[in-house]
Amino acid sequence: NAGVTQTPKFRILKIGQSMTLQCAQDMNHNYMYWYRQDPGMGLKLIYYSVGAGITDKGEVPNGYNVSRSTTEDFPLRLELAAPSQTSVYFCASSYWVASKNIQYFGAGTRLSVL
Amino acid sequence: DQQVKQNSPSLSVQEGRISILNCDYTNSMFDYFLWYKKYPAEGPTFLISISSIKDKNEDGRFTVFLNKSAKHLSLHIVPSQPGDSAVYFCAARYGNKLVFGAGTILRVKS
């Protein structure tokens, strides 16, 4: 019963490096989301997707890119890592039932940019 | 501009007593409110929710109250248990998106 799986769990990057954070869900959810959480702050939405091939910006999209080629996968790309991108990243997925849209989260990726 | 605020960074409660966690919001377009619970090194997990057309929703030991005129919601946990110790996030829905508060750390002492 995997749910939402994020890899890697931890990563240290040097300034200017790039990497992809992986997210996969096995619940056949249409909606997927990427958040970042900085210390003492709530989760802030980076990008989201309402289905394969459809993505949209959230509150803090600068410095990130996403793609959604399948229902299951929603990778987040950092092209030129900066210290301001040091954070914990959470991926989530959801579906709508009536008016309910509950998001299910992965365990997170802790990223440090040095 | 914080649209969802949890003004208490932490709360400490004795086991068996009531825990009350508060949340204020500013956007009257929010139509659904949720509480999530988060343990260290894990992702948030859904706890309870309430539609903006209701003022109360109950699920076992957890009750959420919504006061739309005051733009305020609260989560009541009765009785509190040591396993409830976690970070609690309030979230509000607008369209397809959730806006989260900064969280409140709850410590339940045995």
Coordinates of C-alpha atoms in Angstrom, one line a residue:
Chain A
N1 CA 0.0 0.0 0.0
A2 CA 2.5 2.6 -1.2
G3 CA 0.4 5.8 -1.7
V4 CA 2.7 8.7 -2.6
T5 CA 6.4 7.9 -2.9
Q6 CA 9.1 10.5 -3.0
T7 CA 12.8 10.0 -3.9
P8 CA 15.4 10.8 -2.7
K9 CA 14.7 11.3 1.0
F10 CA 17.7 13.6 1.4
R11 CA 20.0 15.4 -0.9
I12 CA 22.8 18.0 -0.7
L13 CA 23.5 20.1 -3.8
K14 CA 26.1 22.6 -4.7
I15 CA 25.0 26.0 -5.9
G16 CA 24.3 25.9 -9.6
Q17 CA 23.7 22.1 -9.8
S18 CA 20.5 20.7 -11.0
M19 CA 18.4 17.8 -9.9
T20 CA 15.0 16.2 -10.2
L21 CA 12.8 15.2 -7.3
Q22 CA 10.7 12.2 -8.1
C23 CA 7.1 11.7 -7.0
A24 CA 4.9 8.7 -7.9
Q25 CA 1.5 7.8 -6.7
D26 CA -0.4 4.5 -7.2
M27 CA -3.9 5.6 -6.3
N28 CA -4.9 6.7 -9.8
H29 CA -5.4 10.3 -8.6
N30 CA -5.8 13.0 -11.2
Y31 CA -4.5 15.8 -9.1
M32 CA -0.9 16.1 -8.0
Y33 CA 1.0 18.9 -6.2
W34 CA 4.4 20.0 -5.1
Y35 CA 4.9 22.0 -1.9
R36 CA 7.9 23.3 -0.1
Q37 CA 8.1 23.8 3.7
D38 CA 10.6 26.2 5.2
P39 CA 11.3 26.2 9.0
G40 CA 8.4 27.7 11.0
M41 CA 6.3 28.2 7.9
G42 CA 3.4 26.4 6.3
L43 CA 3.5 24.5 3.1
K44 CA 3.7 26.7 0.0
L45 CA 2.5 25.4 -3.3
I46 CA 5.1 25.4 -6.1
Y47 CA 3.3 23.7 -9.0
Y48 CA 0.2 21.5 -9.4
S49 CA -1.3 19.3 -12.1
V50 CA -5.0 18.4 -12.7
G51 CA -4.1 15.5 -15.1
A52 CA -1.5 14.1 -17.4
G53 CA -0.2 16.9 -19.7
I54 CA -1.7 19.7 -17.7
T55 CA 0.4 21.7 -15.1
D56 CA 0.0 25.1 -13.6
K57 CA 2.0 27.4 -11.3
G58 CA 1.4 27.8 -7.6
E59 CA 2.5 30.4 -5.2
V60 CA 6.3 30.0 -5.5
P61 CA 7.1 28.5 -8.9
N62 CA 10.3 30.5 -9.7
G63 CA 13.4 28.3 -10.1
Y64 CA 11.4 25.1 -10.6
N65 CA 9.9 23.2 -13.5
V66 CA 7.5 20.3 -13.7
S67 CA 6.1 17.9 -16.2
R68 CA 3.3 15.3 -16.1
S69 CA 3.5 12.8 -18.8
T70 CA 1.6 10.0 -16.9
T71 CA -1.1 9.9 -14.2
E72 CA 1.4 8.3 -11.8
D73 CA 4.4 10.5 -12.0
F74 CA 5.0 14.2 -11.3
P75 CA 8.7 15.1 -11.2
L76 CA 10.0 18.5 -9.9
R77 CA 13.1 19.9 -11.6
L78 CA 15.5 22.4 -10.1
E79 CA 17.7 23.8 -12.9
L80 CA 20.2 26.1 -11.1
A81 CA 20.1 25.3 -7.4
A82 CA 20.3 28.3 -5.0
P83 CA 20.6 28.4 -1.2
S84 CA 17.1 29.8 -1.1
Q85 CA 15.9 26.5 -2.3
T86 CA 17.0 24.7 0.8
S87 CA 13.8 23.3 2.1
V88 CA 11.7 20.2 2.7
Y89 CA 9.7 19.3 -0.4
F90 CA 6.4 17.4 -0.3
C91 CA 4.5 15.9 -3.1
A92 CA 0.8 15.2 -2.8
S93 CA -2.0 13.7 -4.8
S94 CA -5.8 13.9 -4.6
Y95 CA -9.1 13.2 -6.2
W96 CA -12.5 14.8 -6.0
V97 CA -15.5 13.0 -4.4
A98 CA -18.6 15.2 -4.2
S99 CA -17.1 18.5 -2.8
K100 CA -14.3 16.7 -1.0
N101 CA -10.7 16.9 -2.3
I102 CA -8.4 15.3 0.3
Q103 CA -4.7 15.5 -0.5
Y104 CA -2.4 12.6 0.4
F105 CA 1.2 13.4 1.0
G106 CA 4.5 11.7 0.5
A107 CA 7.2 11.6 3.3
G108 CA 9.1 14.5 1.8
T109 CA 12.6 15.2 0.4
R110 CA 15.0 17.2 2.5
L111 CA 17.2 19.3 0.3
S112 CA 20.2 21.4 1.2
V113 CA 21.9 23.7 -1.3
L114 CA 25.4 24.8 -0.1
Chain B
D1 CA 0.2 38.0 2.8
Q2 CA -0.7 35.1 5.1
Q3 CA -4.3 34.2 4.3
V4 CA -4.3 31.4 6.9
K5 CA -2.8 32.1 10.3
Q6 CA -2.2 29.8 13.2
N7 CA -1.1 32.3 15.9
S8 CA 0.0 29.8 18.5
P9 CA 3.3 28.2 17.5
S10 CA 3.0 25.6 20.3
L11 CA 0.5 24.2 22.8
S12 CA 1.2 21.9 25.8
V13 CA -1.7 19.9 27.3
Q14 CA -2.0 17.3 30.0
E15 CA -3.1 13.8 28.9
G16 CA -6.9 13.4 29.2
R17 CA -7.6 17.1 28.9
I18 CA -8.9 19.0 25.9
S19 CA -6.6 20.4 23.3
I20 CA -7.9 23.4 21.3
L21 CA -6.0 24.5 18.2
N22 CA -7.0 27.7 16.5
C23 CA -6.8 29.0 13.0
D24 CA -7.9 32.3 11.4
Y25 CA -8.3 33.1 7.7
T26 CA -8.8 36.3 5.7
N27 CA -10.2 35.1 2.3
S28 CA -14.0 34.7 2.3
M29 CA -13.7 32.7 -1.0
F30 CA -12.3 29.6 0.9
D31 CA -15.0 26.9 0.7
Y32 CA -13.5 24.0 2.6
F33 CA -11.2 23.7 5.6
L34 CA -9.0 20.9 6.6
W35 CA -6.7 19.9 9.5
Y36 CA -3.6 17.9 8.9
K37 CA -1.4 16.2 11.4
K38 CA 2.4 15.8 10.9
Y39 CA 4.9 13.7 12.7
P40 CA 8.7 14.3 12.3
A41 CA 10.2 12.9 9.1
E42 CA 6.7 12.1 7.7
G43 CA 4.4 13.9 5.4
P44 CA 1.2 15.5 6.7
T45 CA -1.8 13.2 7.1
F46 CA -5.4 14.2 6.7
L47 CA -7.3 14.4 10.0
I48 CA -10.7 16.1 9.6
S49 CA -12.4 18.6 7.4
I50 CA -15.4 20.9 7.3
S51 CA -17.4 22.5 4.5
S52 CA -18.0 26.3 4.7
I53 CA -21.7 25.6 4.8
K54 CA -21.4 23.8 8.1
D55 CA -20.3 25.0 11.5
K56 CA -19.3 21.7 13.1
N57 CA -17.9 18.3 12.1
E58 CA -17.1 15.5 14.5
D59 CA -15.0 12.4 14.1
G60 CA -14.3 10.4 17.2
R61 CA -12.1 12.5 19.6
F62 CA -11.7 15.2 17.0
T63 CA -14.2 18.1 16.4
V64 CA -13.8 21.0 14.1
F65 CA -15.8 24.2 14.6
L66 CA -16.2 26.9 11.9
N67 CA -17.2 30.5 12.7
K68 CA -17.6 32.1 9.2
S69 CA -18.5 35.6 10.5
A70 CA -15.3 35.6 12.5
K71 CA -13.3 33.8 9.9
H72 CA -12.1 31.4 12.5
L73 CA -11.9 27.7 12.9
S74 CA -10.8 25.5 15.7
L75 CA -9.9 21.9 16.3
H76 CA -10.8 20.2 19.6
I77 CA -9.2 17.0 20.7
V78 CA -10.9 15.3 23.6
P79 CA -9.5 13.5 25.5
S80 CA -5.9 14.3 24.4
Q81 CA -3.5 11.4 24.3
P82 CA 0.3 11.3 24.1
G83 CA 0.2 9.9 20.6
D84 CA -1.6 13.2 19.5
S85 CA 1.7 15.0 20.0
A86 CA 2.5 16.3 16.5
V87 CA 2.4 19.5 14.4
Y88 CA -1.1 20.4 13.3
F89 CA -1.7 22.4 10.1
C90 CA -4.9 24.2 9.3
A91 CA -5.6 24.4 5.5
A92 CA -8.2 26.3 3.5
R93 CA -9.3 25.4 0.0
Y94 CA -9.7 27.8 -2.9
G95 CA -10.5 26.2 -6.3
N96 CA -8.0 23.3 -6.7
K97 CA -5.5 24.6 -4.2
L98 CA -4.9 24.5 -0.5
V99 CA -3.4 27.4 1.5
F100 CA -1.7 26.2 4.7
G101 CA -1.1 27.9 8.0
A102 CA 2.3 27.7 9.7
G103 CA 1.3 24.9 12.1
T104 CA 1.0 24.5 15.8
I105 CA 3.2 22.0 17.7
L106 CA 1.0 20.1 20.2
R107 CA 2.6 18.3 23.1
V108 CA 0.5 16.1 25.2
K109 CA 2.1 15.3 28.6
S110 CA 1.5 12.0 30.3

